[in-house]
């Protein structure tokens, strides 16, 4: 109704439905063609755009295949947007004036590139650096910061380097402190073994030094500081597992304080410090008890501390006179071998029970201070006074003047602490030595009472050939070493003293 002309056109042809459809199709064909054209034009523009972008992308990739990205460093140098050949040229220029300084551990050396014939394939180095760039991601990489990891790999004359350093190394090592291995060490404060740390010392390891410097030169480091890496290293360090196990085993012997008793009295405390001296270390793998060292200690050091036979002993006689006497055969002598066996068994059993010290020879008492180790029943002989006294439980029971050995003929009576022995007897014939070498004994004398205390050689006995005793007779007409007594006094003493009675002879 709004388009009378259209409709008029329609009535001139046909009034059925198919005619109307045909007319409608015919009237829309120009619009369809226009749409197709637009699509082609859009496609063309898109294609051109893609091609342009692809060209730009490819061009960018090509550019950065030979040039570094912005904000890029190589070996701490800014190479931002620099071409590869420019970077290589700059490196070559710097290489001409390159020098290294080696300093530390007593060495101070300055060497130029020419001194060592240092060379670098700069083209290969720069190419390696460029290969780290992802050129296909350049649109994104332009906005990032880049630190390239390419390393210098210079070449040089190693013989020249070694020659430049060898004399310095020899000079330093001449007076250098050598390294010390980590080792087991007894710590007095902790009372156990610990691993003592290794010590590096100051001696240089020439091979290690050369290797370390070579690595730095290859990387074109101009300042080379020397440290522990160029020193002679200890062979065993404190983290060594075998060493730790060795110390642990050594500590298994540390049983703590053990009391050593002698004749029921505390004589000494055996400590871990003592035992530590007897631990034997084999290399870095084993620890054991040195039984020989223990026996040596008991028979030597401990024996010197505890044995009294022959030592100097100081005592106060019942009459108040203080006397010091040295020598003799009477006194304590420990059995070092038996004691060592006891100590070993105790350590292995990890026991801390008291150990009674066995003795080869005993005395009537024992004191650690070098005092009287006999009872208050003994014979006291004063050579200076030429007088003898016999005390029983501290009470003077017998006394007498005497004549001792002739000091002018070197037959003086031996001083010391002794004891009356089993050779005691009556009606003895004394036969002297052949000191004048005439083939006969120097004398033969009969005595009624014989009370020996030095073997069967020196004794108390009667001397019927003497009329006087005491005074200074011994200095010019004394005996051959025995103690001469008046006959009645000899008889009294013989009947009073049993075998084993202590005899103290002093000046």
GROMACS .gro file of C-alpha atoms in nm, residues 96-335:
model
  240
   96UNK     CA    1   9.579  -0.560   2.421
   97UNK     CA    2   9.613  -0.379   2.753
   98UNK     CA    3   9.486  -0.662   2.972
   99UNK     CA    4   9.702  -0.758   3.276
  100UNK     CA    5   9.655  -0.976   3.581
  101UNK     CA    6   9.759  -0.922   3.942
  102UNK     CA    7   9.818  -1.230   4.158
  103UNK     CA    8   9.820  -1.149   4.528
  104UNK     CA    9   9.808  -1.342   4.855
  105UNK     CA   10   9.987  -1.612   5.058
  106UNK     CA   11  10.315  -1.428   5.020
  107UNK     CA   12  10.292  -1.383   4.641
  108UNK     CA   13  10.255  -1.048   4.465
  109UNK     CA   14  10.290  -1.074   4.088
  110UNK     CA   15  10.185  -0.850   3.794
  111UNK     CA   16  10.172  -1.007   3.447
  112UNK     CA   17  10.057  -0.861   3.114
  113UNK     CA   18   9.874  -1.038   2.835
  114UNK     CA   19  10.196  -1.033   2.636
  115UNK     CA   20  10.388  -1.196   2.925
  116UNK     CA   21  10.161  -1.499   2.905
  117UNK     CA   22  10.060  -1.489   2.535
  118UNK     CA   23   9.694  -1.450   2.634
  119UNK     CA   24   9.453  -1.488   2.340
  120UNK     CA   25   9.075  -1.505   2.303
  121UNK     CA   26   8.854  -1.609   2.010
  122UNK     CA   27   8.632  -1.305   2.051
  123UNK     CA   28   8.408  -1.393   1.755
  124UNK     CA   29   8.322  -1.729   1.906
  125UNK     CA   30   8.273  -1.573   2.249
  126UNK     CA   31   8.034  -1.306   2.118
  127UNK     CA   32   7.851  -1.565   1.912
  128UNK     CA   33   7.803  -1.776   2.221
  129UNK     CA   34   7.666  -1.473   2.405
  130UNK     CA   35   7.426  -1.394   2.122
  131UNK     CA   36   7.303  -1.753   2.118
  132UNK     CA   37   7.163  -1.696   2.466
  133UNK     CA   38   6.916  -1.442   2.321
  134UNK     CA   39   6.578  -1.573   2.208
  135UNK     CA   40   6.552  -1.366   1.891
  136UNK     CA   41   6.199  -1.489   1.819
  137UNK     CA   42   6.073  -1.339   2.143
  138UNK     CA   43   6.224  -0.998   2.072
  139UNK     CA   44   5.897  -0.801   2.107
  140UNK     CA   45   5.880  -0.913   2.471
  141UNK     CA   46   6.253  -0.920   2.539
  142UNK     CA   47   6.291  -0.553   2.450
  143UNK     CA   48   6.142  -0.457   2.784
  144UNK     CA   49   6.342  -0.696   3.003
  145UNK     CA   50   6.684  -0.672   3.169
  146UNK     CA   51   6.938  -0.928   3.044
  147UNK     CA   52   7.255  -1.063   3.207
  148UNK     CA   53   7.426  -1.301   2.970
  149UNK     CA   54   7.615  -1.598   3.107
  150UNK     CA   55   7.875  -1.652   2.839
  151UNK     CA   56   8.220  -1.704   2.991
  152UNK     CA   57   8.559  -1.607   2.855
  153UNK     CA   58   8.768  -1.904   2.748
  154UNK     CA   59   9.104  -1.749   2.687
  155UNK     CA   60   9.414  -1.943   2.592
  156UNK     CA   61   9.764  -1.869   2.722
  157UNK     CA   62  10.112  -2.014   2.765
  158UNK     CA   63  10.104  -2.226   3.080
  159UNK     CA   64  10.479  -2.280   3.079
  160UNK     CA   65  10.535  -1.906   3.104
  161UNK     CA   66  10.289  -1.881   3.394
  162UNK     CA   67  10.458  -2.166   3.582
  163UNK     CA   68  10.799  -2.018   3.524
  164UNK     CA   69  10.679  -1.683   3.660
  165UNK     CA   70  10.554  -1.841   3.984
  166UNK     CA   71  10.788  -2.131   4.062
  167UNK     CA   72  11.069  -1.926   4.215
  168UNK     CA   73  10.830  -1.741   4.445
  169UNK     CA   74  10.677  -2.070   4.557
  170UNK     CA   75  11.019  -2.217   4.639
  171UNK     CA   76  11.118  -1.910   4.840
  172UNK     CA   77  10.794  -1.908   5.041
  173UNK     CA   78  10.799  -2.282   5.110
  174UNK     CA   79  11.156  -2.271   5.241
  175UNK     CA   80  11.044  -2.128   5.575
  176UNK     CA   81  10.671  -2.203   5.554
  177UNK     CA   82  10.466  -2.380   5.819
  178UNK     CA   83  10.358  -2.720   5.694
  179UNK     CA   84   9.995  -2.828   5.726
  180UNK     CA   85   9.890  -3.059   6.008
  181UNK     CA   86   9.626  -3.329   5.980
  182UNK     CA   87   9.325  -3.337   6.206
  183UNK     CA   88   9.399  -3.587   6.481
  184UNK     CA   89   9.275  -3.733   6.809
  185UNK     CA   90   9.366  -3.514   7.104
  186UNK     CA   91   9.294  -3.552   7.473
  187UNK     CA   92   9.109  -3.253   7.615
  188UNK     CA   93   9.192  -3.206   7.984
  189UNK     CA   94   8.886  -2.991   8.047
  190UNK     CA   95   8.646  -3.245   7.898
  191UNK     CA   96   8.853  -3.542   8.017
  192UNK     CA   97   8.806  -3.720   7.686
  193UNK     CA   98   8.944  -3.735   7.335
  194UNK     CA   99   8.826  -3.487   7.075
  195UNK     CA  100   8.906  -3.434   6.707
  196UNK     CA  101   9.164  -3.158   6.688
  197UNK     CA  102   9.103  -2.953   6.375
  198UNK     CA  103   9.348  -2.960   6.090
  199UNK     CA  104   9.593  -2.672   6.043
  200UNK     CA  105   9.663  -2.538   5.697
  201UNK     CA  106   9.992  -2.366   5.764
  202UNK     CA  107  10.155  -2.139   5.505
  203UNK     CA  108  10.320  -2.382   5.264
  204UNK     CA  109  10.207  -2.347   4.902
  205UNK     CA  110  10.092  -2.635   4.683
  206UNK     CA  111  10.248  -2.537   4.350
  207UNK     CA  112  10.020  -2.760   4.140
  208UNK     CA  113   9.706  -2.632   4.315
  209UNK     CA  114   9.828  -2.273   4.284
  210UNK     CA  115   9.892  -2.307   3.912
  211UNK     CA  116   9.556  -2.472   3.852
  212UNK     CA  117   9.369  -2.202   4.044
  213UNK     CA  118   9.546  -1.917   3.860
  214UNK     CA  119   9.498  -2.090   3.524
  215UNK     CA  120   9.122  -2.104   3.577
  216UNK     CA  121   9.113  -1.733   3.657
  217UNK     CA  122   9.323  -1.639   3.353
  218UNK     CA  123   9.099  -1.845   3.125
  219UNK     CA  124   8.807  -1.642   3.260
  220UNK     CA  125   9.012  -1.322   3.208
  221UNK     CA  126   8.993  -1.216   3.572
  222UNK     CA  127   9.238  -0.934   3.619
  223UNK     CA  128   9.268  -0.959   4.000
  224UNK     CA  129   9.343  -1.302   4.143
  225UNK     CA  130   9.332  -1.331   4.522
  226UNK     CA  131   9.502  -1.639   4.664
  227UNK     CA  132   9.358  -1.817   4.966
  228UNK     CA  133   9.340  -2.168   5.112
  229UNK     CA  134   9.291  -2.318   4.767
  230UNK     CA  135   9.659  -2.260   4.687
  231UNK     CA  136   9.796  -2.395   5.017
  232UNK     CA  137   9.918  -2.743   5.088
  233UNK     CA  138   9.615  -2.915   5.234
  234UNK     CA  139   9.607  -3.151   5.530
  235UNK     CA  140   9.547  -3.509   5.422
  236UNK     CA  141   9.294  -3.566   5.701
  237UNK     CA  142   9.030  -3.313   5.799
  238UNK     CA  143   8.810  -3.299   6.107
  239UNK     CA  144   8.505  -3.427   5.919
  240UNK     CA  145   8.678  -3.756   5.838
  241UNK     CA  146   8.438  -4.037   5.935
  242UNK     CA  147   8.717  -4.285   6.018
  243UNK     CA  148   8.882  -4.030   6.245
  244UNK     CA  149   8.556  -3.968   6.431
  245UNK     CA  150   8.507  -4.342   6.478
  246UNK     CA  151   8.866  -4.372   6.604
  247UNK     CA  152   8.808  -4.102   6.864
  248UNK     CA  153   8.485  -4.268   6.972
  249UNK     CA  154   8.669  -4.597   7.029
  250UNK     CA  155   8.946  -4.419   7.221
  251UNK     CA  156   8.684  -4.266   7.448
  252UNK     CA  157   8.546  -4.612   7.524
  253UNK     CA  158   8.859  -4.659   7.739
  254UNK     CA  159   8.792  -4.347   7.942
  255UNK     CA  160   8.644  -4.511   8.255
  256UNK     CA  161   8.687  -4.211   8.484
  257UNK     CA  162   8.872  -4.184   8.814
  258UNK     CA  163   8.977  -4.512   8.973
  259UNK     CA  164   9.142  -4.538   9.316
  260UNK     CA  165   9.470  -4.730   9.343
  261UNK     CA  166   9.527  -4.854   9.700
  262UNK     CA  167   9.853  -4.979   9.849
  263UNK     CA  168   9.846  -5.183  10.166
  264UNK     CA  169   9.482  -5.070  10.200
  265UNK     CA  170   9.571  -4.700  10.179
  266UNK     CA  171   9.487  -4.473   9.886
  267UNK     CA  172   9.811  -4.430   9.692
  268UNK     CA  173   9.699  -4.267   9.370
  269UNK     CA  174   9.397  -4.179   9.158
  270UNK     CA  175   9.408  -4.327   8.809
  271UNK     CA  176   9.242  -4.068   8.582
  272UNK     CA  177   9.136  -4.049   8.220
  273UNK     CA  178   9.441  -3.831   8.165
  274UNK     CA  179   9.660  -4.124   8.274
  275UNK     CA  180   9.471  -4.371   8.055
  276UNK     CA  181   9.489  -4.136   7.755
  277UNK     CA  182   9.867  -4.183   7.752
  278UNK     CA  183   9.815  -4.555   7.693
  279UNK     CA  184   9.580  -4.527   7.395
  280UNK     CA  185   9.756  -4.635   7.079
  281UNK     CA  186   9.630  -4.490   6.750
  282UNK     CA  187   9.682  -4.681   6.427
  283UNK     CA  188   9.654  -4.448   6.129
  284UNK     CA  189   9.305  -4.299   6.122
  285UNK     CA  190   9.108  -4.619   6.161
  286UNK     CA  191   9.179  -4.782   6.495
  287UNK     CA  192   9.252  -4.719   6.861
  288UNK     CA  193   9.370  -4.974   7.115
  289UNK     CA  194   9.522  -5.001   7.462
  290UNK     CA  195   9.900  -5.007   7.459
  291UNK     CA  196   9.957  -5.275   7.725
  292UNK     CA  197  10.334  -5.234   7.698
  293UNK     CA  198  10.300  -4.865   7.782
  294UNK     CA  199  10.085  -4.951   8.086
  295UNK     CA  200  10.346  -5.199   8.210
  296UNK     CA  201  10.622  -4.944   8.156
  297UNK     CA  202  10.427  -4.692   8.362
  298UNK     CA  203  10.362  -4.930   8.651
  299UNK     CA  204  10.722  -5.057   8.660
  300UNK     CA  205  10.883  -4.718   8.611
  301UNK     CA  206  10.683  -4.404   8.696
  302UNK     CA  207  10.450  -4.559   8.953
  303UNK     CA  208  10.728  -4.769   9.100
  304UNK     CA  209  10.935  -4.456   9.157
  305UNK     CA  210  10.641  -4.300   9.337
  306UNK     CA  211  10.550  -4.596   9.558
  307UNK     CA  212  10.859  -4.812   9.607
  308UNK     CA  213  11.038  -4.735   9.933
  309UNK     CA  214  11.326  -4.984   9.929
  310UNK     CA  215  11.651  -4.792   9.891
  311UNK     CA  216  11.483  -4.450   9.902
  312UNK     CA  217  11.548  -4.171  10.149
  313UNK     CA  218  11.326  -4.203  10.453
  314UNK     CA  219  11.299  -3.953  10.734
  315UNK     CA  220  11.180  -4.054  11.079
  316UNK     CA  221  11.196  -3.943  11.441
  317UNK     CA  222  11.357  -4.179  11.685
  318UNK     CA  223  11.170  -4.240  12.014
  319UNK     CA  224  11.429  -4.022  12.193
  320UNK     CA  225  11.327  -3.728  11.973
  321UNK     CA  226  11.621  -3.730  11.731
  322UNK     CA  227  11.519  -3.681  11.369
  323UNK     CA  228  11.706  -3.900  11.123
  324UNK     CA  229  11.725  -3.930  10.743
  325UNK     CA  230  11.854  -4.251  10.593
  326UNK     CA  231  11.908  -4.355  10.232
  327UNK     CA  232  11.967  -4.698  10.085
  328UNK     CA  233  11.915  -5.052  10.202
  329UNK     CA  234  11.709  -5.345  10.084
  330UNK     CA  235  11.410  -5.317  10.318
  331UNK     CA  236  11.090  -5.153  10.195
  332UNK     CA  237  10.806  -5.178   9.948
  333UNK     CA  238  10.852  -5.287   9.586
  334UNK     CA  239  10.537  -5.301   9.378
  335UNK     CA  240  10.466  -5.577   9.126
   0.00000   0.00000   0.00000
